[in-house]
Short mmCIF file of N, CA and C in Angstrom, two decimals:
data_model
loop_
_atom_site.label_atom_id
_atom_site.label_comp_id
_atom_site.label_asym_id
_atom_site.label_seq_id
_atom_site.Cartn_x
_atom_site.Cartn_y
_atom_site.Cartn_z
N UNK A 1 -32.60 -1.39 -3.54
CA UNK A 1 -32.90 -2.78 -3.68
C UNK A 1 -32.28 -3.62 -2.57
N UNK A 2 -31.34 -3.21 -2.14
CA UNK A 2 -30.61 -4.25 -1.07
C UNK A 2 -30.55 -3.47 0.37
N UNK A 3 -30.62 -4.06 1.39
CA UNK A 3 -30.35 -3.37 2.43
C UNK A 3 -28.93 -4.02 3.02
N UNK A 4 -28.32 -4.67 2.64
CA UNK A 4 -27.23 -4.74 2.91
C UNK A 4 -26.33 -6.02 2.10
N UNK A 5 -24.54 -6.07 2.08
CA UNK A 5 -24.08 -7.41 1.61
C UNK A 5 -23.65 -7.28 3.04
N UNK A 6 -22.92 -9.25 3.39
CA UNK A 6 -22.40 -9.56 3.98
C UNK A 6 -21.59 -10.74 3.71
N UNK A 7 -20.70 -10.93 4.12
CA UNK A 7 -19.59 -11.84 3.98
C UNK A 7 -19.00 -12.60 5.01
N UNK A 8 -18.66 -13.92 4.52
CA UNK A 8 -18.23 -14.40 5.90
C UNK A 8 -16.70 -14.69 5.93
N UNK A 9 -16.34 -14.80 7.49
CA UNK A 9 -14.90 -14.88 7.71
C UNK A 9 -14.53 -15.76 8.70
N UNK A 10 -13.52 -16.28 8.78
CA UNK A 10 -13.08 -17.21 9.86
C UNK A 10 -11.97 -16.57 11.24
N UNK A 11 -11.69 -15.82 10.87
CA UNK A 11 -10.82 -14.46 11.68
C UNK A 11 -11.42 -12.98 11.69
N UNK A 12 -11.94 -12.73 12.55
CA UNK A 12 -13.24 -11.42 12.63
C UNK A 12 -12.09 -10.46 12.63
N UNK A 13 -11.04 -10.29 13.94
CA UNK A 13 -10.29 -9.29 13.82
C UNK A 13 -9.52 -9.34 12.56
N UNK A 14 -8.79 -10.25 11.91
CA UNK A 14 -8.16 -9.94 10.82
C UNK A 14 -9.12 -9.08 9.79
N UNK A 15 -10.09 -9.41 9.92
CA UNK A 15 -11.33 -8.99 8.94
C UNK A 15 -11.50 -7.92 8.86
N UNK A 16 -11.84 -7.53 10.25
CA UNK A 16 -12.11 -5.93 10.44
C UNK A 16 -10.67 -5.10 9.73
N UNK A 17 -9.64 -5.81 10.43
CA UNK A 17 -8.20 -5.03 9.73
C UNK A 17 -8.31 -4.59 8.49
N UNK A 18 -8.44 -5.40 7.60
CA UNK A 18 -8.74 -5.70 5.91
C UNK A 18 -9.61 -4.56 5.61
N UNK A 19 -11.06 -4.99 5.99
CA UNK A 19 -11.82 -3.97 5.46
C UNK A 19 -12.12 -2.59 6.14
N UNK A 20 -10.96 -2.15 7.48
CA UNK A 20 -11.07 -1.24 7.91
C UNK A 20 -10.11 -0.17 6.88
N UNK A 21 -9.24 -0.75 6.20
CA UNK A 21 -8.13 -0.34 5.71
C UNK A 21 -8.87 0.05 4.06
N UNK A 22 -9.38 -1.21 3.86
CA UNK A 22 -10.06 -1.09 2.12
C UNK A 22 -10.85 -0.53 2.05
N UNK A 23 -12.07 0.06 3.06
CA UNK A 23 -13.14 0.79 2.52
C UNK A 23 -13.12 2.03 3.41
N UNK A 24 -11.68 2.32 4.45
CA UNK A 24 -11.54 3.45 4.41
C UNK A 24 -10.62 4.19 3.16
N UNK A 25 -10.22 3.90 2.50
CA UNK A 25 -10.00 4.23 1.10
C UNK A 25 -11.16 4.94 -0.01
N UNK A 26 -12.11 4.53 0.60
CA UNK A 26 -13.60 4.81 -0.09
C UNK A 26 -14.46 5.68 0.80
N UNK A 27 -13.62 6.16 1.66
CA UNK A 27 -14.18 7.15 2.98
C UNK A 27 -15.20 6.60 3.73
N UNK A 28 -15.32 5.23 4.35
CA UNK A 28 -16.37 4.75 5.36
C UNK A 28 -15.40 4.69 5.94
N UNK A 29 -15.77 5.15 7.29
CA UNK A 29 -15.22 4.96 8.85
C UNK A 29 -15.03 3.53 9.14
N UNK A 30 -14.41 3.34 9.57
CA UNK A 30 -13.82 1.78 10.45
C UNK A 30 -15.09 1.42 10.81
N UNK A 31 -15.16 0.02 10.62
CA UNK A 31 -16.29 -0.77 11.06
C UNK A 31 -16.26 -0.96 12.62
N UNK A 32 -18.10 -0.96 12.89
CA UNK A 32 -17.84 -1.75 14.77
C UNK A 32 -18.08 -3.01 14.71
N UNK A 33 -17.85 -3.67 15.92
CA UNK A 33 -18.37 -4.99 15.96
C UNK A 33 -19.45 -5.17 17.49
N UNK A 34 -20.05 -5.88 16.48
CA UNK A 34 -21.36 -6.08 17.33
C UNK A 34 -21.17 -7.82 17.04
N UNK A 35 -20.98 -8.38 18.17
CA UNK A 35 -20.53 -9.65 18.80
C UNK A 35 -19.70 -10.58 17.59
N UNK A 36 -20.39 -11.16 16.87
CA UNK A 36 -19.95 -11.89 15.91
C UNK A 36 -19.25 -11.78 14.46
N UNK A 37 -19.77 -9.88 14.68
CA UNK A 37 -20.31 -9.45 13.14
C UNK A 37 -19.63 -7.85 13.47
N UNK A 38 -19.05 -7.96 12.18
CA UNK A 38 -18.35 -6.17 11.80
C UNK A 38 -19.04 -5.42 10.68
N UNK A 39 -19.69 -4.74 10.85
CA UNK A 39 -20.67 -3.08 10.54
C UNK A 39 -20.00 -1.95 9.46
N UNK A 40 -19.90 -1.46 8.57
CA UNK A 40 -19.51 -0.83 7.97
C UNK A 40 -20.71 0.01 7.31
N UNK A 41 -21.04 1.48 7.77
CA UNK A 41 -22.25 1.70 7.62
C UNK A 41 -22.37 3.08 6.28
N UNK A 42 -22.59 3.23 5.81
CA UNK A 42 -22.20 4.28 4.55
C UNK A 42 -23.56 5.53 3.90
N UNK A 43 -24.11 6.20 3.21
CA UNK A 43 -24.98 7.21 3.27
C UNK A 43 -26.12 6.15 1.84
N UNK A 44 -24.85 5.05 1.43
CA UNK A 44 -25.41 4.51 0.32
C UNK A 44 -25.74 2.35 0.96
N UNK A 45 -25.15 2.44 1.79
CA UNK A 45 -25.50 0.98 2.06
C UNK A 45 -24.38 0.52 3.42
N UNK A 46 -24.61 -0.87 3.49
CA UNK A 46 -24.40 -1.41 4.59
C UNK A 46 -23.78 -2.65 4.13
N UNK A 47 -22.45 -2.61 4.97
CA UNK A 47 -21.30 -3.47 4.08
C UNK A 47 -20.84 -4.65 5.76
N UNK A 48 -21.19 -5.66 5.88
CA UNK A 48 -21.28 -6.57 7.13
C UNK A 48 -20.00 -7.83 6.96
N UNK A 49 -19.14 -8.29 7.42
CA UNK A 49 -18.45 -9.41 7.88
C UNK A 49 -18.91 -10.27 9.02
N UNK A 50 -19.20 -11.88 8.77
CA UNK A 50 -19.54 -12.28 9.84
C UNK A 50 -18.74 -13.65 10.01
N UNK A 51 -18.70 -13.95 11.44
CA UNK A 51 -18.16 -15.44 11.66
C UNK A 51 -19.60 -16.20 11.49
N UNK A 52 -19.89 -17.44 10.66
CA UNK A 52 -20.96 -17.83 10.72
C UNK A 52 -21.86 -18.31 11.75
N UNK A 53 -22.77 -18.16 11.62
CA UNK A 53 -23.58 -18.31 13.04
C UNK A 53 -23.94 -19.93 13.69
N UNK A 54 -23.60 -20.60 12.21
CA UNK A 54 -23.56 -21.80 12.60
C UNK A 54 -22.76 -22.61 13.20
N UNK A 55 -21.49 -22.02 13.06
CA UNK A 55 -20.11 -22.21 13.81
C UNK A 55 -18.99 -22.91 13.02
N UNK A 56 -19.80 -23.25 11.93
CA UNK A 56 -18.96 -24.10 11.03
C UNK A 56 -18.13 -22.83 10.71
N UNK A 57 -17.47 -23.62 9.33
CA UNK A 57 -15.96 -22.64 8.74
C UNK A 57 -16.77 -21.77 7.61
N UNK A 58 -16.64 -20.30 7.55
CA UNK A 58 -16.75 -19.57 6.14
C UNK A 58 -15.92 -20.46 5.08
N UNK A 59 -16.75 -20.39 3.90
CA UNK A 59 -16.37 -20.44 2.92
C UNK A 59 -16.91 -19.54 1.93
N UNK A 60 -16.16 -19.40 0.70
CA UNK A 60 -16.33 -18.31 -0.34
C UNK A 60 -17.46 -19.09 -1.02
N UNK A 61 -18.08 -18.40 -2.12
CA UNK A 61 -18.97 -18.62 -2.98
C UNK A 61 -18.71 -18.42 -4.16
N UNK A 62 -18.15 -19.76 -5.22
CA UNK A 62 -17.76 -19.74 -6.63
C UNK A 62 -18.35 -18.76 -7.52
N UNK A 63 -17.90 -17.90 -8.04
CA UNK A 63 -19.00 -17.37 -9.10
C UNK A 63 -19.32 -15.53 -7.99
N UNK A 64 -18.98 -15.70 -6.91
CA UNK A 64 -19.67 -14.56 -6.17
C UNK A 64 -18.61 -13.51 -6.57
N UNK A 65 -19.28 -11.97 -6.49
CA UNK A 65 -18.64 -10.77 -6.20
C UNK A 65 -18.89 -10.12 -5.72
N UNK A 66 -18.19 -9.05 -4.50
CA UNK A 66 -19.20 -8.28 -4.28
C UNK A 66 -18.34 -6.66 -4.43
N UNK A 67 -19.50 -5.80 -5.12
CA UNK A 67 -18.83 -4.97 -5.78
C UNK A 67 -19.16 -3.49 -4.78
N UNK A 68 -18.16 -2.72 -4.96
CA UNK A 68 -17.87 -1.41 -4.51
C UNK A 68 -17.89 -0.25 -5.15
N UNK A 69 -18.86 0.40 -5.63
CA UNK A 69 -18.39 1.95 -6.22
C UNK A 69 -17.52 3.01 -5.72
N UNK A 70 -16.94 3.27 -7.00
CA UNK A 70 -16.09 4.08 -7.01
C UNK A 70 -16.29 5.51 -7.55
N UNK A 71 -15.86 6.58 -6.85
CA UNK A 71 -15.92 8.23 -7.50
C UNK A 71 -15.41 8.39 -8.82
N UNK A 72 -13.95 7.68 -8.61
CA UNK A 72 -13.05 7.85 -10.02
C UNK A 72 -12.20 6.62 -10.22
N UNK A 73 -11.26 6.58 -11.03
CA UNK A 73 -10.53 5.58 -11.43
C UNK A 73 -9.23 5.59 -10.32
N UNK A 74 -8.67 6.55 -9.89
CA UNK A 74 -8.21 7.03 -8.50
C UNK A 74 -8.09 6.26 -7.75
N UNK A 75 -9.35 6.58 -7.19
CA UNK A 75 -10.33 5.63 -6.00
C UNK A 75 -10.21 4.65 -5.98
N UNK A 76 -10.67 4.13 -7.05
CA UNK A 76 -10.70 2.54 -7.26
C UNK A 76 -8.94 1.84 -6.97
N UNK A 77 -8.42 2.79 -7.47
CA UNK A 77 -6.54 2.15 -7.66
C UNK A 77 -6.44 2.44 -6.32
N UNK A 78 -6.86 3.48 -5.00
CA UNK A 78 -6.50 3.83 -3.92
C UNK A 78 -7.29 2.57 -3.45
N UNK A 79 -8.24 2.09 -3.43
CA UNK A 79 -9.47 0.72 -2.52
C UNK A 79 -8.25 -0.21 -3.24
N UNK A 80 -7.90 -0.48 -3.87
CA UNK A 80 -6.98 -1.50 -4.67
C UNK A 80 -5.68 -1.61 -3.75
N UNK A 81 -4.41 -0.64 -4.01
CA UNK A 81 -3.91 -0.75 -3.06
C UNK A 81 -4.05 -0.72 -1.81
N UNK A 82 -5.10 -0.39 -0.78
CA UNK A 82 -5.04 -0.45 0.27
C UNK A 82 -5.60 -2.10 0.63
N UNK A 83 -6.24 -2.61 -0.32
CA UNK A 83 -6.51 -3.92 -0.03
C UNK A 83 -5.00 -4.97 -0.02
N UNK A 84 -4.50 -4.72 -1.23
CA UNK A 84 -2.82 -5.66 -1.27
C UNK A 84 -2.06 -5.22 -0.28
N UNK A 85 -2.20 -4.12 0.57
CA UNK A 85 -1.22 -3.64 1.46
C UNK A 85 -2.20 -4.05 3.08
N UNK A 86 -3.62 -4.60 3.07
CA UNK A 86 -4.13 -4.71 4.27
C UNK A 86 -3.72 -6.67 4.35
N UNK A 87 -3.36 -7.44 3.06
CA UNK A 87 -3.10 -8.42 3.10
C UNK A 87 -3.99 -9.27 2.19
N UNK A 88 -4.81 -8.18 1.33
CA UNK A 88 -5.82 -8.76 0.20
C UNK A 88 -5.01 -9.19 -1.10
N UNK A 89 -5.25 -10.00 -1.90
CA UNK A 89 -4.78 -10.52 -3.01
C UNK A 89 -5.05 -10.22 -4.21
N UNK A 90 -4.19 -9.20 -5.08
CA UNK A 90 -4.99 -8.84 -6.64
C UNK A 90 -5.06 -9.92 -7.53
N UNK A 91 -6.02 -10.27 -8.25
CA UNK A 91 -6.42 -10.99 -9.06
C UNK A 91 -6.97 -10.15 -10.32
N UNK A 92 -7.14 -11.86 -10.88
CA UNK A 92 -7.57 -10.81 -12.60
C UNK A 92 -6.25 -10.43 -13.51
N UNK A 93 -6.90 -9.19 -13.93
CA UNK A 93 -6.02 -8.35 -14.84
C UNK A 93 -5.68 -6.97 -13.91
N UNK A 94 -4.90 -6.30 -13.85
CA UNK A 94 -4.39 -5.01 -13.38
C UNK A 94 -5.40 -4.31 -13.11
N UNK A 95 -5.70 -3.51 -12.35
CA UNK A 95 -7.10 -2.50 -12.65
C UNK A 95 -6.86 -1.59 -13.65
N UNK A 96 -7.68 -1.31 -14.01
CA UNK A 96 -7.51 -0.36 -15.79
C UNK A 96 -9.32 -0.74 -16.08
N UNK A 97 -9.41 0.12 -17.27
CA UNK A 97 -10.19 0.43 -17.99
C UNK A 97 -11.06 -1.11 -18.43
N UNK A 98 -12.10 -1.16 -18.91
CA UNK A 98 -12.47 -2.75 -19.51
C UNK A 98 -14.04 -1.68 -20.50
N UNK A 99 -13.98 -2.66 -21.59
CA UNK A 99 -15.12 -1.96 -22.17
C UNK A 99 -15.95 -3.05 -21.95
N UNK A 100 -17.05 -2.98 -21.56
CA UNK A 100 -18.35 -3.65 -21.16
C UNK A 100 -19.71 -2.83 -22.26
N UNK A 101 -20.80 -4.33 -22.51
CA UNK A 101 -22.10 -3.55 -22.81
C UNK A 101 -22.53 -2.73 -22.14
N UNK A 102 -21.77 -1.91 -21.20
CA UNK A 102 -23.02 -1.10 -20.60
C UNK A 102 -21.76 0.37 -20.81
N UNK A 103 -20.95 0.27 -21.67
CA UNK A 103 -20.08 1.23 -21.48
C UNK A 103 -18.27 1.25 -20.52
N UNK A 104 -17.52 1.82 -20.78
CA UNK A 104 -16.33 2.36 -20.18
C UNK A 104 -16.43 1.56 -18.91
N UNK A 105 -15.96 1.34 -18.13
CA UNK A 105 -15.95 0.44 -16.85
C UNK A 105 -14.24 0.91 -16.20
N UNK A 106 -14.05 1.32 -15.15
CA UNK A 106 -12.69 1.23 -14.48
C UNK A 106 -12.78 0.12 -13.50
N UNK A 107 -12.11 -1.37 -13.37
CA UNK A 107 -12.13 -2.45 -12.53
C UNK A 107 -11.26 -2.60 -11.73
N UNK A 108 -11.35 -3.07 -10.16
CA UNK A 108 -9.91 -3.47 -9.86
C UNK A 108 -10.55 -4.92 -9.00
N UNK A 109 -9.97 -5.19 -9.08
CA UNK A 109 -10.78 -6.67 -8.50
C UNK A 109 -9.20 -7.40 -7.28
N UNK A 110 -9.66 -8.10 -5.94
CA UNK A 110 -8.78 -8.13 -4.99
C UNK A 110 -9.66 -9.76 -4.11
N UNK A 111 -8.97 -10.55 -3.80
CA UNK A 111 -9.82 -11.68 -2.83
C UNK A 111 -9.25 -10.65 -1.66
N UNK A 112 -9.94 -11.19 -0.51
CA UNK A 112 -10.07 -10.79 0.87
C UNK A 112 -9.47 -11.88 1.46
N UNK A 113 -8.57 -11.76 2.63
CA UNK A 113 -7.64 -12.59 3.31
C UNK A 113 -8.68 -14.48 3.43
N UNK A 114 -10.39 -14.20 3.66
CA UNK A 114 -10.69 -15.39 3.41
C UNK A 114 -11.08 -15.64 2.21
N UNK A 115 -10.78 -14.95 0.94
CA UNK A 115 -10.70 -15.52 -0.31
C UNK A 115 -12.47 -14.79 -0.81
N UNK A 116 -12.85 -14.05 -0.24
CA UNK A 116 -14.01 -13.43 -1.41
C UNK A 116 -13.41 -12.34 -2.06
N UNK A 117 -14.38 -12.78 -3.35
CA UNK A 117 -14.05 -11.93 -4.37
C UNK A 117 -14.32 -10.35 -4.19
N UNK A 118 -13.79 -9.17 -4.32
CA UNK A 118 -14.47 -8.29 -4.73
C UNK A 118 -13.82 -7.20 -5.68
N UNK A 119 -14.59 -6.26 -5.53
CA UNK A 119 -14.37 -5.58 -7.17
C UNK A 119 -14.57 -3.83 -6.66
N UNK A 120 -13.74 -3.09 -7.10
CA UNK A 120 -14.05 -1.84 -6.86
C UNK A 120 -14.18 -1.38 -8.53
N UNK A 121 -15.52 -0.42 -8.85
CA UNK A 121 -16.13 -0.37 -10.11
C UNK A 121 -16.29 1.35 -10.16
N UNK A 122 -15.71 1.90 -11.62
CA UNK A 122 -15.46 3.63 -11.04
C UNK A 122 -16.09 3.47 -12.95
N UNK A 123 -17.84 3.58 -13.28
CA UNK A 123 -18.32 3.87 -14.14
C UNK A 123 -18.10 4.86 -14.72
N UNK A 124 -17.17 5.20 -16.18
CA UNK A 124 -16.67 5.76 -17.07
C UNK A 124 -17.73 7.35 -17.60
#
């Protein structure tokens, strides 16, 4: 359904740092950058950071998430810490278990140095 998320940032290199660190935790290779914009390319999708093209300032989007699968509950705690240790912020509740309508859920949820939300999700 999607061919890719993207997110925006106001510091590209800090950016790349962040999510070179958080979603090599999840085994994607370090992102490239192609001028404006950092690449994170995977067997399941395409994960993008950009400075906006308009030049104005990124800002976050109330209400937004953008979510990450996870192998195991592990995983998710390994994408977790490597985000608080790349300079990402845990939010929420602890990562742990959550029962949802759709079943068992493992959550860890982290803002990104410019404040988007995201969520690493390891289905029970």
């Amino acid at each position: 359904m999607f061919s890719h998320v993207m997110v925006g940032t106001n510091d590209l290199t800090r950016a790349k740092g962040f999510y070179d660190q958080l979603l090599g935790a999840l085994g994607v290779s370090p992102g490239f950058v192609d001028g404006h914009r950092v690449f994170y390319m995977s067997p399941t999708g395409v994960f993008a950071v950009s400075l906006p093209i308009d030049g104005e300032a990124a800002t976050i989007g109330n209400g937004s998430t953008v979510g990450f699968n996870c192998a195991s509950a592990e995983q998710a705690d390994a994408w977790h810490a490597a985000g608080v240790a790349a300079g990402g912020t845990s939010i929420e509740e602890p990562p742990g278990v959550r029962a949802g309508t759709t079943g068992k859920l493992y959550l860890a949820y982290l803002r990104d140095p410019d404040g988007n939300k995201l969520c690493a999700l390891h289905r029970m």
